[in-house]
Amino acid sequence: MPSHVLLIQDGPPDARVTDILKAWVDLERTQRNMTAELLRNGGDQQGFVDAVNLGFPRALEVGNHVILLNKDVLLPENWTSRLLQPILLDSNIATVTPMSNDATIFSVPAIGRKVTLECGDVELLDKVAQIWSGPRDAARAPTGVGFCMAMNINFLQKIPAFDTIFRPGYGEEVDWCRRAGILGGVNVGLPSLFVGHVGGGTFGALQKRLLIRTHSRTISSRYPEFDQEVRSFIRNDPMAISRLAMAIVWAWARAIGLTKIFIAHRGKGGAHRWLENQLNNEIEQGHMPIILRVGKDPPYQITQCTKYGKTMASFQKLEDVYRILDPVKNRLIVYSCGVMHSARQRLPEVLLKLQRQPSDEIKLLVHDYYMISPSYTLLNSDNRYVGVPRPQLTQDSVHRYINADGSVVELGQWQEEWGQVMHAAKEVEVFSNSSREIILQAYPLAEGKIRVKPHQLLHSPIQLETPICSGLKGIGVLGDIGVVKGSQVLHALSRILNQEQIEFRVVVLGMLSHPKLLKAPSLVHGGYKWRDVAKLVEKYCIHNFLVPSVGPETFCYAAHEALGTGFPVWGFNLGAQSEALARASNGFLISISMANSTPDDIAWSLVRAMF
């Protein structure tokens, strides 16, 4: 693209530098499709604001759109025409800023974080940027960033200089962009262009921090809405997919060994807590794992984790998921949990398609029982556990899956497809012997792949003293309680305690489904922090804990945490929770046939055992 280059030499004359710049200007004039000239302030170094203001009058004389360019940038091919293209397509666009490794809200791999570049990064990331977006994908932004920023000449004619209150630099382009916005201009980020930014070339690190702090106050005073707009931009990230695509490639280029791709749900609970802890450990060790979260709307979210932060984007189609992950070689695909995925019947397909080459590995973590049934808790239609469902013996509709188009996936087909994943997996990790036995009943050939590895607790045990109280005593229940965790049992237990005038009440430290069915004085405290448990035990005079789950847990953090208090802990004879209680001196198991018991039957068994 024909260009007119203005080189601004800011600072005391240095004959060596001046000679180099003059030689470059002469070369551009004679050998390239551009004109160039050198401007010098002729005195002491004035800083970025005054240097740019020195060039603006000459740029206005030339009359073309303007690009501000720091001396510490690394440029890919055809960057000029690509950066200006949004302005040529839309005259209302005032500024255009590319993606970079150091460009605040336009940064890659994590928004707002600076990272260093390695050889080849600019070309590699710019190629990715062009694959995932084009000039028409420019995203509205609260400001531009002046390290490399295209400026519409029509707005520059109306705002012909940076405000010198921002001397020597930082904040001046934000002020200019906000003034352009008041005049109807739009500032955009360009996700289809990546420009390297070494950073710190204009000011030293300390001076930069001081300038940013001082000039940010001025910006906030002039434009009170600006900070909120920046937060909104970061929260919604209209450039998320392109940023993620570049982040994935950036991380893969630095990967050592297998890259872990975790498949997880978007809910809370034990599997979520385990994964968050695992991710922190991975990042601390220098790894950069990827999370593919499955859910309802959108059905897929991908997060690239790095020590600089996490970059996430959402997808409707699996094809786009496979495409954006395509650059990642040497994969370890780790199934953690797929609960509540809107297309859960496709989980086996996802796992097998992510394994693209013999060196890729699959590891299954048994946080749920989707690999056995669409009823991931293994409860039947009556919310009872009657054993591991078998294709030839189970007719319960809860163990078949109905697709959106009305087609039915019978239990036999479900287990056949998951069986292929079992065969392809290198390892199946369970967190209790109970889970091991359950998996083997469905997949006996997987015995050699199964490894029992109980979770490490996420909190240190808190030994508590039994509180002294004159009123009602509490039966504590830890965690969020739905049907499989025993919500119906708690409803029934609260009624029985009330009608029998037993001086105990249920206290749920967490959330409870259908809380209005919990009979007062039993209550739901709501969310809590583990560090507050001692205070809550004292507040509600808790003397016992109860693990009311009516389905087989795969590990049960709540049971282990409750046992760690030293208080008596009660539960039923099934799943990982029964293993934990049976091993502890303060664990008490209640034997009851879940297959033939109603919630009232179970609650009465509790009352008879406890009181």
mmCIF file with all atom_site columns, C-alpha atoms in Angstrom, residues 391-459:
data_model
loop_
_atom_site.group_PDB
_atom_site.id
_atom_site.type_symbol
_atom_site.label_atom_id
_atom_site.label_alt_id
_atom_site.label_comp_id
_atom_site.label_asym_id
_atom_site.label_entity_id
_atom_site.label_seq_id
_atom_site.pdbx_PDB_ins_code
_atom_site.Cartn_x
_atom_site.Cartn_y
_atom_site.Cartn_z
_atom_site.occupancy
_atom_site.B_iso_or_equiv
_atom_site.pdbx_formal_charge
_atom_site.auth_seq_id
_atom_site.auth_comp_id
_atom_site.auth_asym_id
_atom_site.auth_atom_id
_atom_site.pdbx_PDB_model_num
ATOM 1  C CA . PRO A 1 391 ? -29.149 -53.737 29.206 1.00 0.00 ? 391 PRO A CA 1
ATOM 2  C CA . GLN A 1 392 ? -31.035 -57.058 29.227 1.00 0.00 ? 392 GLN A CA 1
ATOM 3  C CA . LEU A 1 393 ? -32.522 -56.651 32.698 1.00 0.00 ? 393 LEU A CA 1
ATOM 4  C CA . THR A 1 394 ? -33.391 -52.961 32.991 1.00 0.00 ? 394 THR A CA 1
ATOM 5  C CA . GLN A 1 395 ? -36.575 -51.591 31.420 1.00 0.00 ? 395 GLN A CA 1
ATOM 6  C CA . ASP A 1 396 ? -36.680 -48.318 33.357 1.00 0.00 ? 396 ASP A CA 1
ATOM 7  C CA . SER A 1 397 ? -36.988 -45.390 30.937 1.00 0.00 ? 397 SER A CA 1
ATOM 8  C CA . VAL A 1 398 ? -34.513 -43.309 32.948 1.00 0.00 ? 398 VAL A CA 1
ATOM 9  C CA . HIS A 1 399 ? -31.746 -45.523 31.576 1.00 0.00 ? 399 HIS A CA 1
ATOM 10 C CA . ARG A 1 400 ? -32.488 -44.709 27.941 1.00 0.00 ? 400 ARG A CA 1
ATOM 11 C CA . TYR A 1 401 ? -31.716 -41.413 26.230 1.00 0.00 ? 401 TYR A CA 1
ATOM 12 C CA . ILE A 1 402 ? -34.058 -39.519 23.901 1.00 0.00 ? 402 ILE A CA 1
ATOM 13 C CA . ASN A 1 403 ? -32.353 -37.286 21.361 1.00 0.00 ? 403 ASN A CA 1
ATOM 14 C CA . ALA A 1 404 ? -33.680 -33.895 20.311 1.00 0.00 ? 404 ALA A CA 1
ATOM 15 C CA . ASP A 1 405 ? -35.038 -35.451 17.103 1.00 0.00 ? 405 ASP A CA 1
ATOM 16 C CA . GLY A 1 406 ? -37.015 -38.045 19.081 1.00 0.00 ? 406 GLY A CA 1
ATOM 17 C CA . SER A 1 407 ? -34.730 -40.998 18.338 1.00 0.00 ? 407 SER A CA 1
ATOM 18 C CA . VAL A 1 408 ? -33.986 -43.252 21.287 1.00 0.00 ? 408 VAL A CA 1
ATOM 19 C CA . VAL A 1 409 ? -30.603 -44.507 22.498 1.00 0.00 ? 409 VAL A CA 1
ATOM 20 C CA . GLU A 1 410 ? -31.257 -47.700 24.437 1.00 0.00 ? 410 GLU A CA 1
ATOM 21 C CA . LEU A 1 411 ? -29.058 -48.673 27.359 1.00 0.00 ? 411 LEU A CA 1
ATOM 22 C CA . GLY A 1 412 ? -27.341 -51.392 25.332 1.00 0.00 ? 412 GLY A CA 1
ATOM 23 C CA . GLN A 1 413 ? -26.262 -48.936 22.638 1.00 0.00 ? 413 GLN A CA 1
ATOM 24 C CA . TRP A 1 414 ? -25.246 -46.400 25.312 1.00 0.00 ? 414 TRP A CA 1
ATOM 25 C CA . GLN A 1 415 ? -22.941 -48.888 27.019 1.00 0.00 ? 415 GLN A CA 1
ATOM 26 C CA . GLU A 1 416 ? -21.623 -50.155 23.695 1.00 0.00 ? 416 GLU A CA 1
ATOM 27 C CA . GLU A 1 417 ? -20.504 -46.651 22.705 1.00 0.00 ? 417 GLU A CA 1
ATOM 28 C CA . TRP A 1 418 ? -18.956 -45.971 26.106 1.00 0.00 ? 418 TRP A CA 1
ATOM 29 C CA . GLY A 1 419 ? -17.365 -49.414 25.891 1.00 0.00 ? 419 GLY A CA 1
ATOM 30 C CA . GLN A 1 420 ? -15.422 -48.205 22.856 1.00 0.00 ? 420 GLN A CA 1
ATOM 31 C CA . VAL A 1 421 ? -14.086 -45.345 24.977 1.00 0.00 ? 421 VAL A CA 1
ATOM 32 C CA . MET A 1 422 ? -13.188 -47.796 27.736 1.00 0.00 ? 422 MET A CA 1
ATOM 33 C CA . HIS A 1 423 ? -11.266 -49.845 25.197 1.00 0.00 ? 423 HIS A CA 1
ATOM 34 C CA . ALA A 1 424 ? -9.434  -46.769 23.845 1.00 0.00 ? 424 ALA A CA 1
ATOM 35 C CA . ALA A 1 425 ? -8.633  -45.361 27.304 1.00 0.00 ? 425 ALA A CA 1
ATOM 36 C CA . LYS A 1 426 ? -5.197  -45.944 28.745 1.00 0.00 ? 426 LYS A CA 1
ATOM 37 C CA . GLU A 1 427 ? -6.420  -45.569 32.321 1.00 0.00 ? 427 GLU A CA 1
ATOM 38 C CA . VAL A 1 428 ? -9.666  -45.429 34.292 1.00 0.00 ? 428 VAL A CA 1
ATOM 39 C CA . GLU A 1 429 ? -9.188  -43.645 37.606 1.00 0.00 ? 429 GLU A CA 1
ATOM 40 C CA . VAL A 1 430 ? -11.750 -44.161 40.370 1.00 0.00 ? 430 VAL A CA 1
ATOM 41 C CA . PHE A 1 431 ? -11.779 -42.570 43.800 1.00 0.00 ? 431 PHE A CA 1
ATOM 42 C CA . SER A 1 432 ? -13.209 -45.435 45.837 1.00 0.00 ? 432 SER A CA 1
ATOM 43 C CA . ASN A 1 433 ? -13.393 -49.226 45.813 1.00 0.00 ? 433 ASN A CA 1
ATOM 44 C CA . SER A 1 434 ? -17.154 -48.853 45.507 1.00 0.00 ? 434 SER A CA 1
ATOM 45 C CA . SER A 1 435 ? -16.759 -47.106 42.144 1.00 0.00 ? 435 SER A CA 1
ATOM 46 C CA . ARG A 1 436 ? -14.326 -49.778 41.033 1.00 0.00 ? 436 ARG A CA 1
ATOM 47 C CA . GLU A 1 437 ? -16.877 -52.527 41.700 1.00 0.00 ? 437 GLU A CA 1
ATOM 48 C CA . ILE A 1 438 ? -19.647 -50.572 39.975 1.00 0.00 ? 438 ILE A CA 1
ATOM 49 C CA . ILE A 1 439 ? -17.557 -49.970 36.843 1.00 0.00 ? 439 ILE A CA 1
ATOM 50 C CA . LEU A 1 440 ? -16.494 -53.620 36.704 1.00 0.00 ? 440 LEU A CA 1
ATOM 51 C CA . GLN A 1 441 ? -20.097 -54.799 36.824 1.00 0.00 ? 441 GLN A CA 1
ATOM 52 C CA . ALA A 1 442 ? -20.732 -52.887 33.596 1.00 0.00 ? 442 ALA A CA 1
ATOM 53 C CA . TYR A 1 443 ? -17.299 -53.330 31.974 1.00 0.00 ? 443 TYR A CA 1
ATOM 54 C CA . PRO A 1 444 ? -15.528 -56.418 33.384 1.00 0.00 ? 444 PRO A CA 1
ATOM 55 C CA . LEU A 1 445 ? -12.853 -56.247 30.663 1.00 0.00 ? 445 LEU A CA 1
ATOM 56 C CA . ALA A 1 446 ? -11.662 -52.899 32.010 1.00 0.00 ? 446 ALA A CA 1
ATOM 57 C CA . GLU A 1 447 ? -10.244 -54.447 35.179 1.00 0.00 ? 447 GLU A CA 1
ATOM 58 C CA . GLY A 1 448 ? -6.619  -54.061 34.141 1.00 0.00 ? 448 GLY A CA 1
ATOM 59 C CA . LYS A 1 449 ? -7.073  -50.322 33.444 1.00 0.00 ? 449 LYS A CA 1
ATOM 60 C CA . ILE A 1 450 ? -8.766  -49.336 36.688 1.00 0.00 ? 450 ILE A CA 1
ATOM 61 C CA . ARG A 1 451 ? -6.737  -47.579 39.343 1.00 0.00 ? 451 ARG A CA 1
ATOM 62 C CA . VAL A 1 452 ? -8.159  -46.642 42.745 1.00 0.00 ? 452 VAL A CA 1
ATOM 63 C CA . LYS A 1 453 ? -6.829  -43.259 43.834 1.00 0.00 ? 453 LYS A CA 1
ATOM 64 C CA . PRO A 1 454 ? -8.887  -41.431 46.474 1.00 0.00 ? 454 PRO A CA 1
ATOM 65 C CA . HIS A 1 455 ? -8.883  -37.645 46.236 1.00 0.00 ? 455 HIS A CA 1
ATOM 66 C CA . GLN A 1 456 ? -6.757  -35.544 48.518 1.00 0.00 ? 456 GLN A CA 1
ATOM 67 C CA . LEU A 1 457 ? -8.934  -33.376 50.718 1.00 0.00 ? 457 LEU A CA 1
ATOM 68 C CA . LEU A 1 458 ? -9.095  -29.750 49.646 1.00 0.00 ? 458 LEU A CA 1
ATOM 69 C CA . HIS A 1 459 ? -9.188  -28.488 53.242 1.00 0.00 ? 459 HIS A CA 1
#
